[in-house]
mmCIF file of C-alpha atoms and ligand atoms in Angstrom:
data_model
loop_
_atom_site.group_PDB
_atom_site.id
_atom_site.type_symbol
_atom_site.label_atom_id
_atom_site.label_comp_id
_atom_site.label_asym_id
_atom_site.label_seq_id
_atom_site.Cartn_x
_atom_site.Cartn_y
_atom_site.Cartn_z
ATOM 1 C CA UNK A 210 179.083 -22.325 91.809
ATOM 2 C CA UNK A 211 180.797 -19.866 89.497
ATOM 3 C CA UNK A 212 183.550 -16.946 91.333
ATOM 4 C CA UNK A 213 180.542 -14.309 90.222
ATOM 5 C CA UNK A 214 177.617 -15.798 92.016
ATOM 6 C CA UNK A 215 179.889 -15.836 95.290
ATOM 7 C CA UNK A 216 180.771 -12.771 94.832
ATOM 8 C CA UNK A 217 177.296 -11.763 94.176
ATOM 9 C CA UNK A 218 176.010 -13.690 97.280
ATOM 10 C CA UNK A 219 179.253 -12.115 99.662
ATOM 11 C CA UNK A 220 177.892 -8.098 98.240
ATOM 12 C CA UNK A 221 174.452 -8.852 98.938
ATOM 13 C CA UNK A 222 174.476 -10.433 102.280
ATOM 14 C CA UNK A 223 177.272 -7.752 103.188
ATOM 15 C CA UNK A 224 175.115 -4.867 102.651
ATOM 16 C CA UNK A 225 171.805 -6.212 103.827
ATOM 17 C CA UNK A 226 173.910 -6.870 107.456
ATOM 18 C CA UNK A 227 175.242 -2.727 106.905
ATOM 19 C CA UNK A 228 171.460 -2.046 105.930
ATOM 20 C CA UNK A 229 171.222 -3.318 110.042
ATOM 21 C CA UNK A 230 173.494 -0.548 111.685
ATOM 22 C CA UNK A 231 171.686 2.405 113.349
ATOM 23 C CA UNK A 232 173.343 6.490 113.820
ATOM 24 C CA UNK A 233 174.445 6.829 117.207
ATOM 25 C CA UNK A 234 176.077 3.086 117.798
ATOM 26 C CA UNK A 235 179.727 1.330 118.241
ATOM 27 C CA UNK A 236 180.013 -1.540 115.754
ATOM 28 C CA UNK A 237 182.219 -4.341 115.921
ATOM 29 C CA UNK A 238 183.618 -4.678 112.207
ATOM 30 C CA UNK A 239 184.633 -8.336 111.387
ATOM 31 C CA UNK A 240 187.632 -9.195 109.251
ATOM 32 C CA UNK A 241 187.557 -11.494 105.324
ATOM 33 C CA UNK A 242 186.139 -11.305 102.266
ATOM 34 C CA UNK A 243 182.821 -10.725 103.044
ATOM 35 C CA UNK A 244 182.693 -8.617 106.025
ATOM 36 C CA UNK A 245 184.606 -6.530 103.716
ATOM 37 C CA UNK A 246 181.633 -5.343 101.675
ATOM 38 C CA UNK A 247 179.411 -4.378 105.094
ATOM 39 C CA UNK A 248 182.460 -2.180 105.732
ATOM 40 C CA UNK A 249 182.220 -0.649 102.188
ATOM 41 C CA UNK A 250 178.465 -0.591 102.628
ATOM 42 C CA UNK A 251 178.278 1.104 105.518
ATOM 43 C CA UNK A 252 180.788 3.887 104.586
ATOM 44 C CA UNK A 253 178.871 4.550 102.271
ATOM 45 C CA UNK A 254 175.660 4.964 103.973
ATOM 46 C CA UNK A 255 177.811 7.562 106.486
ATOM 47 C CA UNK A 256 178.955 9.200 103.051
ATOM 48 C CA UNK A 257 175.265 9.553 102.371
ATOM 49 C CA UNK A 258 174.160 10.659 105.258
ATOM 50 C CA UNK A 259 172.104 7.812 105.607
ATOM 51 C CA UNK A 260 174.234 7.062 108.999
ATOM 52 C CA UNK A 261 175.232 9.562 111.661
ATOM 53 C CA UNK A 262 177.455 9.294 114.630
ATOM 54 C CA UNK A 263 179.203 5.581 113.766
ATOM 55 C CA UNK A 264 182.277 4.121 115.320
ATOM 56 C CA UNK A 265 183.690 0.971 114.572
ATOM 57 C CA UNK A 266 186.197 -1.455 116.643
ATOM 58 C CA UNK A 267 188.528 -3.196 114.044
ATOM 59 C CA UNK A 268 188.666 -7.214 114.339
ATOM 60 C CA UNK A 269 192.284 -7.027 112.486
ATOM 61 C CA UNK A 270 194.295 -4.833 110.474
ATOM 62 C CA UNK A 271 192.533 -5.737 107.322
ATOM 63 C CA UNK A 272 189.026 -4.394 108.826
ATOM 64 C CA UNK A 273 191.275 -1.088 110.522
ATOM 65 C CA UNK A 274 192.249 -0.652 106.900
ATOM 66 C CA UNK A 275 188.959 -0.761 105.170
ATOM 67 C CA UNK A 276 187.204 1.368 107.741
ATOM 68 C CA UNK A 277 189.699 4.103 107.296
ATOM 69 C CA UNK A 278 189.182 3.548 103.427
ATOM 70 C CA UNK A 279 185.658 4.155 103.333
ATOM 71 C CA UNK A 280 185.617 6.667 106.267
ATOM 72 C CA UNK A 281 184.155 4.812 109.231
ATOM 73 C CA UNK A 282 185.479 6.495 112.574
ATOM 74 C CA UNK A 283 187.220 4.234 114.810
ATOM 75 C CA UNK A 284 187.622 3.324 118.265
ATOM 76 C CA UNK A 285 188.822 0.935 120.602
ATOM 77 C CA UNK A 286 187.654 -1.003 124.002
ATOM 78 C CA UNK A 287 189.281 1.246 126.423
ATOM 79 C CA UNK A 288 187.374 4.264 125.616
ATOM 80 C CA UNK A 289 183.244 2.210 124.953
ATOM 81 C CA UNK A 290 181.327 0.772 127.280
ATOM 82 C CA UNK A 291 179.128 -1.634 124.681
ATOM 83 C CA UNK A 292 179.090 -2.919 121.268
ATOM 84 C CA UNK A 293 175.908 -2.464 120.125
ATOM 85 C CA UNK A 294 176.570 -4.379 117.012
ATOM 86 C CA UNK A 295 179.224 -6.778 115.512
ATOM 87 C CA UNK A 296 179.148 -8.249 111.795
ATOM 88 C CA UNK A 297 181.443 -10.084 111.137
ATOM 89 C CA UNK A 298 181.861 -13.488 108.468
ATOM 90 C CA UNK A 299 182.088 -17.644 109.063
ATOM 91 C CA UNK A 300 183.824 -19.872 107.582
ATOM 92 C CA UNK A 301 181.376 -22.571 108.836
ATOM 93 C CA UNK A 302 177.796 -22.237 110.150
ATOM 94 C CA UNK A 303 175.950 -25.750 111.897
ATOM 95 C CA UNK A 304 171.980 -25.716 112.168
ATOM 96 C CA UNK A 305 172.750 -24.406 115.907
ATOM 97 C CA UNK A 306 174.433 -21.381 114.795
ATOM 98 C CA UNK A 307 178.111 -22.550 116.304
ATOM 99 C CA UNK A 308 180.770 -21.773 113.619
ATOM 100 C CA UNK A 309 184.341 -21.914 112.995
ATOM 101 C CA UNK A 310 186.063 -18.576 112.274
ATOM 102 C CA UNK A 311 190.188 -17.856 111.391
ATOM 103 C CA UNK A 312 190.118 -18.807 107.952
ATOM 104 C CA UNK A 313 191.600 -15.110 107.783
ATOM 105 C CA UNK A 314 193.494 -15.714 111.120
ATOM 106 C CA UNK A 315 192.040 -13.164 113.157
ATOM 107 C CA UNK A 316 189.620 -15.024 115.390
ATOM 108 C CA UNK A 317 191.398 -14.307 118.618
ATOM 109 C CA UNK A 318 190.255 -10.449 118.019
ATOM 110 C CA UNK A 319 187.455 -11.436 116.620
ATOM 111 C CA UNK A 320 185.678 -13.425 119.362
ATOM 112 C CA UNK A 321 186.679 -10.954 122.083
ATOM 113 C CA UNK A 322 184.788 -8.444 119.791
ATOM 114 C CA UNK A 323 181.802 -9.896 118.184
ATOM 115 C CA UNK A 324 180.846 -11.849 121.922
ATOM 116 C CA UNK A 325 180.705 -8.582 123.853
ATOM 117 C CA UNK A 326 178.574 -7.078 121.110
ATOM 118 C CA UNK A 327 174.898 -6.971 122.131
ATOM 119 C CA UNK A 328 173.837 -8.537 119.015
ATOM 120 C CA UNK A 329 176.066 -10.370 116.612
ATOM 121 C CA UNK A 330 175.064 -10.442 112.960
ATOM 122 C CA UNK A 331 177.223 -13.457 110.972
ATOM 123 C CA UNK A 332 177.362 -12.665 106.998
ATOM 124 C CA UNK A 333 178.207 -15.477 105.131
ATOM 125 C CA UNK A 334 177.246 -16.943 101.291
ATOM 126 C CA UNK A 335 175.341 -20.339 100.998
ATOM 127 C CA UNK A 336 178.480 -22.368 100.569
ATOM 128 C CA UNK A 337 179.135 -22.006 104.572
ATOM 129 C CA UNK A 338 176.111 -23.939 105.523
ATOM 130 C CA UNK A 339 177.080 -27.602 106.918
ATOM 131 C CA UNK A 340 175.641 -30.424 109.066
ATOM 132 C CA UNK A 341 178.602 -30.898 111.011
ATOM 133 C CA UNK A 342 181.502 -28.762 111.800
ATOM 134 C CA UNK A 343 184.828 -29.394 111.002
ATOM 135 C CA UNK A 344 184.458 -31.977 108.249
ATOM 136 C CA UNK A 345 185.119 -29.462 105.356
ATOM 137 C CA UNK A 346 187.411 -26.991 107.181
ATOM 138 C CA UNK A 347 189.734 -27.595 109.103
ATOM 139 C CA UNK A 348 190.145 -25.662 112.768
ATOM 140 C CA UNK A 349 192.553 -22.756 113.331
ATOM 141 C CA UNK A 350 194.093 -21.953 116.504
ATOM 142 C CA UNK A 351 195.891 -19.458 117.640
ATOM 143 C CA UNK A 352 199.555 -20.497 119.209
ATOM 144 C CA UNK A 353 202.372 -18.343 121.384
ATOM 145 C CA UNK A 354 205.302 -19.221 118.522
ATOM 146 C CA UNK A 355 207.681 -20.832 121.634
ATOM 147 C CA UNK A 356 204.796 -23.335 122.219
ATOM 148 C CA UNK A 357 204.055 -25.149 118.670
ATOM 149 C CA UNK A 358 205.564 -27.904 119.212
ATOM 150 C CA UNK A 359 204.208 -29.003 122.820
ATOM 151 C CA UNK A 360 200.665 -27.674 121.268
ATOM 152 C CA UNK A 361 200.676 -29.861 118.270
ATOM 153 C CA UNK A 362 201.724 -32.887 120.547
ATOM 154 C CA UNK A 363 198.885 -32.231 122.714
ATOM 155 C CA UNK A 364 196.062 -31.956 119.648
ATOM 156 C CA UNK A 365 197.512 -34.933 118.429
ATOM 157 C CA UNK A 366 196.702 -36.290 121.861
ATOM 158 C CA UNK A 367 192.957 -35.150 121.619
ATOM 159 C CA UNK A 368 192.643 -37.133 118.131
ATOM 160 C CA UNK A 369 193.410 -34.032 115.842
ATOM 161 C CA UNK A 370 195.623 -33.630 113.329
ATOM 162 C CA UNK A 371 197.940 -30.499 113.349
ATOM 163 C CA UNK A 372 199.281 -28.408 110.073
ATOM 164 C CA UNK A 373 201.217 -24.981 111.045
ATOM 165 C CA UNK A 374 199.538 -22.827 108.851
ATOM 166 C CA UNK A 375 202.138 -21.222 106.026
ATOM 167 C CA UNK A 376 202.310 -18.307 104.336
ATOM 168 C CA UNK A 377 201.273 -17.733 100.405
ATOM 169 C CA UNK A 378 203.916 -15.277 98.825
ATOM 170 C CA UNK A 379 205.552 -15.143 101.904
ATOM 171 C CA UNK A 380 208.512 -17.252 103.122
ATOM 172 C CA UNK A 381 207.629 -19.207 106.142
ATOM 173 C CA UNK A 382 204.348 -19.516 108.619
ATOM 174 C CA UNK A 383 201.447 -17.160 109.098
ATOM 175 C CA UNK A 384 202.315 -14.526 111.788
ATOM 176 C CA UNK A 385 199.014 -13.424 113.164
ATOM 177 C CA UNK A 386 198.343 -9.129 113.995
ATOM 178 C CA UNK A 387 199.364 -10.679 117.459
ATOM 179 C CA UNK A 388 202.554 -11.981 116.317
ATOM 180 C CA UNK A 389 200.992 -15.697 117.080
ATOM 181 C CA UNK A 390 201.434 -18.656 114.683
ATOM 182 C CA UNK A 391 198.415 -20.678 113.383
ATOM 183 C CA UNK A 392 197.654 -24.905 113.630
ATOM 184 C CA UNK A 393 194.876 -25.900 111.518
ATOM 185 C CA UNK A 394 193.443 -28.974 113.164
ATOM 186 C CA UNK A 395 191.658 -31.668 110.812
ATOM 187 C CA UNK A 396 189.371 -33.956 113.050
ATOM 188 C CA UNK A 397 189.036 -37.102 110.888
ATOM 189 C CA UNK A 398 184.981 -37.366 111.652
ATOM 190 C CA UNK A 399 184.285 -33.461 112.067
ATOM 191 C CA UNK A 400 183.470 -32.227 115.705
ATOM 192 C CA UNK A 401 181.560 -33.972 118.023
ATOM 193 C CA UNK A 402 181.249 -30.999 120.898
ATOM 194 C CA UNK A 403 181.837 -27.375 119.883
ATOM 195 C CA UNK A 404 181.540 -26.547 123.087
ATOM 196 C CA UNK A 405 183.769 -29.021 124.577
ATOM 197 C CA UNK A 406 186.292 -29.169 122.111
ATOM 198 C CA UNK A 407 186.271 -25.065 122.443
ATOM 199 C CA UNK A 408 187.504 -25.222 126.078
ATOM 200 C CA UNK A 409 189.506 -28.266 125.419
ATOM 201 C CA UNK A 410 191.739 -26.362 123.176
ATOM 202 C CA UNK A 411 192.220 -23.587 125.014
ATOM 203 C CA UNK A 412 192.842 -25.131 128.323
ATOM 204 C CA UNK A 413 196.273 -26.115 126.880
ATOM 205 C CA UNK A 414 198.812 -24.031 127.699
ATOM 206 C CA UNK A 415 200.398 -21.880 124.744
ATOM 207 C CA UNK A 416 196.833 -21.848 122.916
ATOM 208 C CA UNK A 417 196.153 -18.500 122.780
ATOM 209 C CA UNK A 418 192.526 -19.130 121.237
ATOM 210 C CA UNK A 419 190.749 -21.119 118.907
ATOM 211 C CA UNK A 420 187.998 -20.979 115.675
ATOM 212 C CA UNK A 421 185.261 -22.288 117.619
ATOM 213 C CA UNK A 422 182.780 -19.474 117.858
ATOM 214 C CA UNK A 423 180.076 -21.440 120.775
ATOM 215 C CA UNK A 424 176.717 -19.713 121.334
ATOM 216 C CA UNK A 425 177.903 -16.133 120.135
ATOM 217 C CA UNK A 426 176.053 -15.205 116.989
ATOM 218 C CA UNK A 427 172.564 -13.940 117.358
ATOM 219 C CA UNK A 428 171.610 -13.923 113.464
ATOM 220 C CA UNK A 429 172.719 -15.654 110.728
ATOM 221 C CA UNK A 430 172.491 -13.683 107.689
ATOM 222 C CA UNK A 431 172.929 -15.945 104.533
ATOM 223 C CA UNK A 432 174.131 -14.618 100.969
ATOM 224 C CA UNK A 433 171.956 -16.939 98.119
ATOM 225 C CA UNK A 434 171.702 -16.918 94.185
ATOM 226 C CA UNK A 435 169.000 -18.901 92.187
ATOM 227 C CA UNK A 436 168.558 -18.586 89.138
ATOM 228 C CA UNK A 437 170.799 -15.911 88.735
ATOM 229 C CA UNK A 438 168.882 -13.984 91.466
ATOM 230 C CA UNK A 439 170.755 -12.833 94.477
ATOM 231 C CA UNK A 440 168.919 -12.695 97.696
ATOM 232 C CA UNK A 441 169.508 -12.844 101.564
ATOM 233 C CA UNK A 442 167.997 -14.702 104.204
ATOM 234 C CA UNK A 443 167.969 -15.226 107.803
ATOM 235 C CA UNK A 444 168.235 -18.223 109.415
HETATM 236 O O1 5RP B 711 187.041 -15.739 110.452
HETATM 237 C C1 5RP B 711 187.414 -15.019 109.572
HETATM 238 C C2 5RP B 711 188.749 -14.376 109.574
HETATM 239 O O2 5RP B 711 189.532 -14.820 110.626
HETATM 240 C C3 5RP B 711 186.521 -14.732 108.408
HETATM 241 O O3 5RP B 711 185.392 -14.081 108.883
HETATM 242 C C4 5RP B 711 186.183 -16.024 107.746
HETATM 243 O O4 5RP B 711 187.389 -16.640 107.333
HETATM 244 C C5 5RP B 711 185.266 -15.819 106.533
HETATM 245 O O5 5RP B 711 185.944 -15.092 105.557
HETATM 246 P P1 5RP B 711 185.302 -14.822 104.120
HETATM 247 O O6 5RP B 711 184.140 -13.911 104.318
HETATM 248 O O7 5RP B 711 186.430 -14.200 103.330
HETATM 249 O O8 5RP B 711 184.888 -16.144 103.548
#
């Protein structure tokens, strides 16, 4: 698949997810690549007038970034009392709907926002659709820095493989908006359990939280080109 058609797929399923939001609602604005266009799209439908009376709650800095680019009014979770809507992207989606998310390194913000939100709308381009999580990419979690060690011993104790997650033009690891560090974790034969494995992790201490996203998205909306046709489709 060409660089174009992805980004073809990412634009299309980005705005038919901002096509979704309603005037008068809090949305939860997810954080990558492709959540990035939703937040373009739906700035734009406020610019329009399409959209009244919008705020959004930022997954990350990136997504506080964009919304202030392309005028989306934000708030935060001390002054709602709902999220009426959360799009955000995956970087893999099983036939269940479980994903893994952090690719971008914000999942630790972005599960607290996109599972309180009353419906969850996952954006993602063909390419994210597997049998089996965990086989292709590998899982972030999120560490306390003083902990990495006694962390990676542990995941190597639960059959995983740990990598501390460096930075690329930067010297050094990947410092998270929380000032966390990042272990990907490569299970040799993918993962068995999501939902085990998901409170596994995070039962050890220093784990802060991890990429497995467990019975939180509500619709899957999925970015597709044929024949040099974009389209979107639910699944
Ligand atoms: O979980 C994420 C960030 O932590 C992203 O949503 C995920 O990595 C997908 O990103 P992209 O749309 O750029 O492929």
């Amino acid at each position: 698949m060409s660089d174009d058609a992805v980004t073809l797929m990412k634009q299309q399923v980005g705005k038919a997810a901002a096509d979704r939001v309603q005037s008068g609602t809090i949305v939860g604005l997810g954080t990558g690549s492709t959540t990035a266009y939703a937040i373009q799209y739906i700035g734009e439908r406020l610019q329009k007038g399409e959209l009244k009376d919008i705020k959004g709650i930022p997954t990350s800095f990136q997504a506080s970034v964009l919304a202030k680019k392309y005028g989306i009014p934000l708030t935060s979770l001390d002054e709602v009392d709902r999220i009426d809507v959360a799009i955000d992207g995956a970087d893999e989606v099983d036939p269940q709907k479980q994903l893994i998310k952090g690719g971008g390194a914000a999942h630790t913000r972005e599960k607290i926002v996109d599972s309180l939100a009353e419906q969850f709308i996952v954006v993602v381009d063909s390419s994210k659709l597997v049998d089996k999580l965990g086989l292709g990419f590998l899982l972030p979690v999120e560490v306390i820095p003083m902990a990495m060690t006694p962390v990676m011993r542990a995941i190597e104790g639960l059959g995983g493989e740990p990598t501390l997650r460096m930075g690329v033009k930067k010297a050094g690891p990947v410092v998270t908006d929380e000032g966390n560090l990042v272990i990907d974790v490569k299970f040799a034969n993918g993962i068995e359990n999501p939902a085990d494995l998901e409170k596994t992790l995070n039962n050890i201490p220093g784990v802060l939280e991890n990429g497995l996203f467990v019975d939180t998205a509500d619709v899957i909306l999925v970015g597709e080109v044929k024949d040099g046709q974009p389209s979107v489709r639910e699944v």
